[in-house]
PDB file of C-alpha atoms in Angstrom:
ATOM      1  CA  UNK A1377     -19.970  23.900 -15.397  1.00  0.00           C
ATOM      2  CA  UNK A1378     -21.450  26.677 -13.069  1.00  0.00           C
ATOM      3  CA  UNK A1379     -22.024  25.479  -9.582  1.00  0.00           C
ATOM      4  CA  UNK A1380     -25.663  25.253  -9.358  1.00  0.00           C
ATOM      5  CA  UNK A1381     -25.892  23.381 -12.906  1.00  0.00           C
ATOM      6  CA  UNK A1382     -23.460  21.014 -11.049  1.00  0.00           C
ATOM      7  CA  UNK A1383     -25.297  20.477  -7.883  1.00  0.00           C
ATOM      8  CA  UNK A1384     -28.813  20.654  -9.987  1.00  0.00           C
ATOM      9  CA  UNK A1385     -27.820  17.678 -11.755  1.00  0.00           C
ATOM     10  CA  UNK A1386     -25.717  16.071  -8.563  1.00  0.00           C
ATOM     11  CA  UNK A1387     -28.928  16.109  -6.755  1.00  0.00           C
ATOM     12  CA  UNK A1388     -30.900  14.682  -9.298  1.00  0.00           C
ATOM     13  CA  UNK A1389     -28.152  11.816 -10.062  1.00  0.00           C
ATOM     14  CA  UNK A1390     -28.766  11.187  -6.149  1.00  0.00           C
ATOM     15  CA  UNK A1391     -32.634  11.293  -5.967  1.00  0.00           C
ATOM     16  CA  UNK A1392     -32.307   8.810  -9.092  1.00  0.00           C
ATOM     17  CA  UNK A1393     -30.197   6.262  -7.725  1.00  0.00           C
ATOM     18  CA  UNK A1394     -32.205   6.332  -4.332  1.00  0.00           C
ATOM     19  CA  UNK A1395     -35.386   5.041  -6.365  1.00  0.00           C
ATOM     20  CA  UNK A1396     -33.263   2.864  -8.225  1.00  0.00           C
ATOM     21  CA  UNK A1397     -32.843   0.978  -4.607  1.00  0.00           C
ATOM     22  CA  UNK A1398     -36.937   0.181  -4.692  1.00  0.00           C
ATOM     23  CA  UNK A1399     -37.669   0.447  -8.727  1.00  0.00           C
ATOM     24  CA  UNK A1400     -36.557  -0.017 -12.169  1.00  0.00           C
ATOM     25  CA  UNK A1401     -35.293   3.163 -14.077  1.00  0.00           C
ATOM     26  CA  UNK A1402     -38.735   2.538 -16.213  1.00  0.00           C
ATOM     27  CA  UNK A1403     -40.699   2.918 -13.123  1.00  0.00           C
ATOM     28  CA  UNK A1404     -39.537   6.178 -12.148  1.00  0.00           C
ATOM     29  CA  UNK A1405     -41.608   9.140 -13.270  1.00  0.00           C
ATOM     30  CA  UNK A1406     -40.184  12.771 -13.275  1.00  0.00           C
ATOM     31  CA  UNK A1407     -42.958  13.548 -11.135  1.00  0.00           C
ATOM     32  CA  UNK A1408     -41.698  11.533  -8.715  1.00  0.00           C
ATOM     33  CA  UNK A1409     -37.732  12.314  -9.395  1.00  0.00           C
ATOM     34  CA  UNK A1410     -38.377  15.953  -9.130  1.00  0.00           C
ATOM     35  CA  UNK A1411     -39.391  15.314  -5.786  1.00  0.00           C
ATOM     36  CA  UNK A1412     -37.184  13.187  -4.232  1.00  0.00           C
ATOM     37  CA  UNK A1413     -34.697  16.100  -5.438  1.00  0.00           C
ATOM     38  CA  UNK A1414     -36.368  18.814  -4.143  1.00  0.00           C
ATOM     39  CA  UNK A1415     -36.438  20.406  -7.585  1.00  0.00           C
ATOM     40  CA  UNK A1416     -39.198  21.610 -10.059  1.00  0.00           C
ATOM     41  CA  UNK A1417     -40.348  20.048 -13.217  1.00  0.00           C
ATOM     42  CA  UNK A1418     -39.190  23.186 -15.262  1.00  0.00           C
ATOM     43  CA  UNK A1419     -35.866  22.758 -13.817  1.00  0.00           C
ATOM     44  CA  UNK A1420     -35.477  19.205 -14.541  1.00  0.00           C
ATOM     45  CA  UNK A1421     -36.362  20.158 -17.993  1.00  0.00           C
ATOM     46  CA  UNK A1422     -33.868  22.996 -18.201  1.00  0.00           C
ATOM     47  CA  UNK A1423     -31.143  19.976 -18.233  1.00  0.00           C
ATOM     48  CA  UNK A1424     -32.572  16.903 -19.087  1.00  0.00           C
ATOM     49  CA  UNK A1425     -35.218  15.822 -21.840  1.00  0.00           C
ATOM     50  CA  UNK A1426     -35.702  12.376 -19.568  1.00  0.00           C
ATOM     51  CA  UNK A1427     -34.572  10.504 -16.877  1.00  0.00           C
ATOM     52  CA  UNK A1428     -32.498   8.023 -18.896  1.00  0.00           C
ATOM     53  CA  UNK A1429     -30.149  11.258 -20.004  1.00  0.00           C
ATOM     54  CA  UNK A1430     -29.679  11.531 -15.901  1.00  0.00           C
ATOM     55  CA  UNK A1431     -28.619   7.944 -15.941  1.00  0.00           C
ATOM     56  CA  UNK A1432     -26.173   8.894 -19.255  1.00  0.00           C
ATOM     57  CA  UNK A1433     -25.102  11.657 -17.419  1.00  0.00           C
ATOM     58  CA  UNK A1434     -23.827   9.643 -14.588  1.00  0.00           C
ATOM     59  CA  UNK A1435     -22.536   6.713 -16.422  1.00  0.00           C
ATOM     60  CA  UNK A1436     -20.270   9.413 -18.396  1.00  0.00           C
ATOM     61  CA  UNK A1437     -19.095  10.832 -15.164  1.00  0.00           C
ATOM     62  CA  UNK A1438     -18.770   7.102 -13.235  1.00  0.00           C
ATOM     63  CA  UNK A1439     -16.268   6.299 -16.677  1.00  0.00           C
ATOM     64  CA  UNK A1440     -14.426  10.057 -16.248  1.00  0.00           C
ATOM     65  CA  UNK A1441     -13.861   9.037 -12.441  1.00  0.00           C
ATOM     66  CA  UNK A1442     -12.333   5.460 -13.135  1.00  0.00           C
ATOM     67  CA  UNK A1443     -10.369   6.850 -16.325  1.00  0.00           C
ATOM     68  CA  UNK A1444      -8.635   9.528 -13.794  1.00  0.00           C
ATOM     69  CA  UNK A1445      -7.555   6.370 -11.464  1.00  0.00           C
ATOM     70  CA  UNK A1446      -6.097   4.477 -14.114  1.00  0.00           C
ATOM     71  CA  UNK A1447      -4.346   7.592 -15.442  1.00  0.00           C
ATOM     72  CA  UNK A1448      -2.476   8.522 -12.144  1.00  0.00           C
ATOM     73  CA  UNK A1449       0.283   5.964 -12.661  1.00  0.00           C
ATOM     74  CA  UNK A1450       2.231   3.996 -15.142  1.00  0.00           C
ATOM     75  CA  UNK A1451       1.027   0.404 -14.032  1.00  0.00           C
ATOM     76  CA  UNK A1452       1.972  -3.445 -15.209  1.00  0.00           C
ATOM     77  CA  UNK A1453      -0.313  -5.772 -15.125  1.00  0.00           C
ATOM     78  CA  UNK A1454      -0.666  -6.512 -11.253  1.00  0.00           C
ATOM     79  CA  UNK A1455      -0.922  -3.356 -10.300  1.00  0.00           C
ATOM     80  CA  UNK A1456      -3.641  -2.418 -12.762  1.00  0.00           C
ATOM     81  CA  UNK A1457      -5.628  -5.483 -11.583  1.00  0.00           C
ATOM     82  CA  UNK A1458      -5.229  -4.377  -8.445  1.00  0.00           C
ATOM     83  CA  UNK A1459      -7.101  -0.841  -9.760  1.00  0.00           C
ATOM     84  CA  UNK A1460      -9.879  -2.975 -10.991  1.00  0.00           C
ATOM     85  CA  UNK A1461     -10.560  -4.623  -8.147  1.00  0.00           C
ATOM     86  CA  UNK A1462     -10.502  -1.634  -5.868  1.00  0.00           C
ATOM     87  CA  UNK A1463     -12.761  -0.020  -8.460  1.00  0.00           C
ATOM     88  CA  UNK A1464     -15.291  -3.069  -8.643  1.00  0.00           C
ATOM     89  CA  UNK A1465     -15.247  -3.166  -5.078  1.00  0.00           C
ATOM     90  CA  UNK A1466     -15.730   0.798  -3.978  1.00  0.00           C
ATOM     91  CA  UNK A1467     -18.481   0.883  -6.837  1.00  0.00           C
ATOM     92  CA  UNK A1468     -20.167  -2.039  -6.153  1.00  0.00           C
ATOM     93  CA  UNK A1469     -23.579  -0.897  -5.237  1.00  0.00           C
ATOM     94  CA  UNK A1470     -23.797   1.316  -8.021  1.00  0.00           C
ATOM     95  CA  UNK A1471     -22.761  -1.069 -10.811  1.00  0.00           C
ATOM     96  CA  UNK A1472     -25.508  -3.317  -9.357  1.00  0.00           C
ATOM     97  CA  UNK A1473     -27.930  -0.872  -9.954  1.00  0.00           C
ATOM     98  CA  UNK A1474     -26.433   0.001 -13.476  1.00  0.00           C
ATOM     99  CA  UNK A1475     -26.384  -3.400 -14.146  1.00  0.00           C
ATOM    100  CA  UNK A1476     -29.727  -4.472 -12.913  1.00  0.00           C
ATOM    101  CA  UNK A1477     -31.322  -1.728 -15.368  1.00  0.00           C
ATOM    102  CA  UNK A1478     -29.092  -3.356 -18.235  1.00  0.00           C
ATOM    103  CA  UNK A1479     -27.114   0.035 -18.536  1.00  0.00           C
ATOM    104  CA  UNK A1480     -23.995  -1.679 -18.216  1.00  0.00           C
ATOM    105  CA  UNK A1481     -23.104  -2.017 -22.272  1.00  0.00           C
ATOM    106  CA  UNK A1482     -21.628   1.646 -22.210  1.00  0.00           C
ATOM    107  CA  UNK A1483     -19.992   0.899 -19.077  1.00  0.00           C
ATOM    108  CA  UNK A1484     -18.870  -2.376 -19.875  1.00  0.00           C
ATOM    109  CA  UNK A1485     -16.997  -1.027 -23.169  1.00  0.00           C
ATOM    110  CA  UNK A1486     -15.186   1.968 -21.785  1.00  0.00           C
ATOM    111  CA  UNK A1487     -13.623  -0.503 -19.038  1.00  0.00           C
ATOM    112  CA  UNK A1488     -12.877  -3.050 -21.678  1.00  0.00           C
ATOM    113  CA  UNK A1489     -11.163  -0.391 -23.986  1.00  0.00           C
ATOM    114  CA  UNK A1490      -9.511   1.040 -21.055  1.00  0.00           C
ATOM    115  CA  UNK A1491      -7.974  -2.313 -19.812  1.00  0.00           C
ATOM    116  CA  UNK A1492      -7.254  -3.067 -23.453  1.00  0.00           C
ATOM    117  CA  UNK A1493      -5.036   0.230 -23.858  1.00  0.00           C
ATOM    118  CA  UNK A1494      -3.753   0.201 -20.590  1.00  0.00           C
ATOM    119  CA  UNK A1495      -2.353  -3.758 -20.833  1.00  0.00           C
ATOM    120  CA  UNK A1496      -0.967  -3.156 -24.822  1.00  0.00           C
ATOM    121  CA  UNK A1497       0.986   0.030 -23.778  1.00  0.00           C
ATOM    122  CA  UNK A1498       2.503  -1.992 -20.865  1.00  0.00           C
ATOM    123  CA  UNK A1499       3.179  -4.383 -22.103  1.00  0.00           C
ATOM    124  CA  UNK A1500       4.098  -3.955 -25.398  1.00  0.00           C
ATOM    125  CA  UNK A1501       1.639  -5.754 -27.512  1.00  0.00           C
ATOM    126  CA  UNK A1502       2.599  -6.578 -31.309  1.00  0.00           C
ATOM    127  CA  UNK A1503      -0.244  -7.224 -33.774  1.00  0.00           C
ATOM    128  CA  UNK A1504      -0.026 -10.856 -34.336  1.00  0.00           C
ATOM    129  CA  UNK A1505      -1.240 -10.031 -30.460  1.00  0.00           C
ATOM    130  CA  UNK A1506      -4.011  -7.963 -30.183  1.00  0.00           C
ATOM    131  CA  UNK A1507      -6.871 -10.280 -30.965  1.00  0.00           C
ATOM    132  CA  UNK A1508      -5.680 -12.339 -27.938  1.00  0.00           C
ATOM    133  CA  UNK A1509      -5.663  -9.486 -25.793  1.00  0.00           C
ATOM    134  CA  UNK A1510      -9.238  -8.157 -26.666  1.00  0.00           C
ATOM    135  CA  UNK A1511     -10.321 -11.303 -25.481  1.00  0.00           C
ATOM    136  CA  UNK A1512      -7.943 -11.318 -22.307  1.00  0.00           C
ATOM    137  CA  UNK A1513      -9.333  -8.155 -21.663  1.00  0.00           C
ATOM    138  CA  UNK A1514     -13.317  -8.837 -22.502  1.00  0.00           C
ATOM    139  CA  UNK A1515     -13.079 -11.740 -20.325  1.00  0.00           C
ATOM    140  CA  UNK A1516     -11.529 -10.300 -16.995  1.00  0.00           C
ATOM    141  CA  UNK A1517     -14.514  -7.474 -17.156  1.00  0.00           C
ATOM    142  CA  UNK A1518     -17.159  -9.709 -17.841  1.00  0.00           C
ATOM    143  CA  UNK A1519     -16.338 -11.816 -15.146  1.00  0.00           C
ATOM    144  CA  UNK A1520     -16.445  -8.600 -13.257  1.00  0.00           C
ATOM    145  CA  UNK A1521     -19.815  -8.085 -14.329  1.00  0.00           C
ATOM    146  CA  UNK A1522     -20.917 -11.534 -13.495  1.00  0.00           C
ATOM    147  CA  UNK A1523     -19.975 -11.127  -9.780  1.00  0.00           C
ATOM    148  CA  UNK A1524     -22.545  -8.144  -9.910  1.00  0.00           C
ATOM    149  CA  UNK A1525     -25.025  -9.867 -10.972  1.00  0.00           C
ATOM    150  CA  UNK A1526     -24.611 -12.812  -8.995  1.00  0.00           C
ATOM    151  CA  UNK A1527     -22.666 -11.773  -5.533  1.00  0.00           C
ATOM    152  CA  UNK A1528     -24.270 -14.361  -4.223  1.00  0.00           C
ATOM    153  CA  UNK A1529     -21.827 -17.196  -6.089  1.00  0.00           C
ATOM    154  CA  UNK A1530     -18.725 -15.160  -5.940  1.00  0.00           C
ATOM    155  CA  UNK A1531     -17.080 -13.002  -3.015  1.00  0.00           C
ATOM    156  CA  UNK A1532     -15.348  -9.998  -3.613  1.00  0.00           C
ATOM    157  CA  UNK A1533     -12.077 -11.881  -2.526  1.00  0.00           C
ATOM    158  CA  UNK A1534     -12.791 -15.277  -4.397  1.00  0.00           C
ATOM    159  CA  UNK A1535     -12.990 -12.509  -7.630  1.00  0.00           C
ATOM    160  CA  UNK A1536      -9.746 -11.222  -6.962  1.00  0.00           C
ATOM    161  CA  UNK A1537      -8.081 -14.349  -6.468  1.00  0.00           C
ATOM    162  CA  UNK A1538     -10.267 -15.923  -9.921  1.00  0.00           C
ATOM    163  CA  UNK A1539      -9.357 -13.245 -11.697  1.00  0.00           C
ATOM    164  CA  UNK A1540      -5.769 -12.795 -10.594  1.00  0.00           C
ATOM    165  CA  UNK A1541      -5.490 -16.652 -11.757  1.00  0.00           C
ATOM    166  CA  UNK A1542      -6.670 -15.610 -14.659  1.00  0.00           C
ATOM    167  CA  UNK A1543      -4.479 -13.276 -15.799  1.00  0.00           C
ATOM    168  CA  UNK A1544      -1.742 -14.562 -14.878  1.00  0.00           C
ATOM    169  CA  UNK A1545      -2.785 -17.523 -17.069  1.00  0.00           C
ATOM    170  CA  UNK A1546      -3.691 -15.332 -20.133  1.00  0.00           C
ATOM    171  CA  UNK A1547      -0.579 -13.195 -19.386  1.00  0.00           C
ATOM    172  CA  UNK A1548       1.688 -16.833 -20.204  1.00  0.00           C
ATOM    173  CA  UNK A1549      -0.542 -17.314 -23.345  1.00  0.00           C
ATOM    174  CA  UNK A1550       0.100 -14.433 -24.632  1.00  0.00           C
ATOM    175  CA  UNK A1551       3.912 -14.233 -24.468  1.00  0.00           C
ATOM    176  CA  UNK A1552       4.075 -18.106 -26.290  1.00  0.00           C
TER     177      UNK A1552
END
């Protein structure tokens, strides 16, 4: 992508998610986009047909980012927990905000499916197994998600410790 294209769009991704700190993603105009990025209309329209293709944009991006951590390494299970939980924790703020504009389905799936792949090539999963470990895997992200929504009821370190209970729970069920 040529550099300008790139920091077009980077600047816009930031304007966005500074009004997504006072608004909802329907209560942003262009108008007011544009401005906060320092960039036309006609320029914003050069890349984007609307402001939920900026959101897209970044959500695409966010999952690119998190697929190149979990790429880096063969992991087992602990280790790719502990991923997660960095992950959840550096990204916090922003997976409030996607969450609090109910973008999160997209997200939500490309974790699950990542987790999912990740945990069967690990750890060898047969397929008497894999229905058990879809919903292994469902459940550890939405409890994730439910953190974000409600931070309030859950630390950061109680969801490590939850969800590290969890697995290895699920992990015992699904070697019986």
């Amino acid at each position: 992508m040529d550099r300008r294209v790139a920091k077009t769009k980077r600047g816009l991704q930031e304007a966005l998610f500074e009004l997504l700190d006072q608004k909802s993603l329907a209560d942003i105009s262009v108008t007011e986009l544009c401005e906060r990025a320092d960039i036309g209309r006609r320029t914003f329209y050069l890349h984007y047909d609307n402001i939920m293709e900026i959101f897209d944009d970044y959500l695409q991006d966010f999952s690119t980012q998190i697929e190149s951590q979990l790429s880096h390494q063969p992991v087992d299970a602990e280790t790719l927990l502990g991923i997660f939980n960095q992950i959840f924790s550096d990204y916090q703020s922003q997976f409030q905000i996607i969450c609090l504009n109910h973008r999160q389905d997209a997200l939500v799936n490309k974790l699950e499916s990542m987790l999912f792949a990740t945990l069967a090539e690990v750890m060898h999963i047969r397929h008497h197994k894999i229905a058990t470990l879809k919903y292994i895997t469902s459940g550890i992200i939405n409890v994730y998600v439910y953190q974000i929504n409600h931070p309030e009821e859950l630390s950061q370190t109680e969801l490590s410790y939850e969800v590290g209970k969890l697995l290895e729970s699920d992990l015992t069920m699904l070697y019986r």
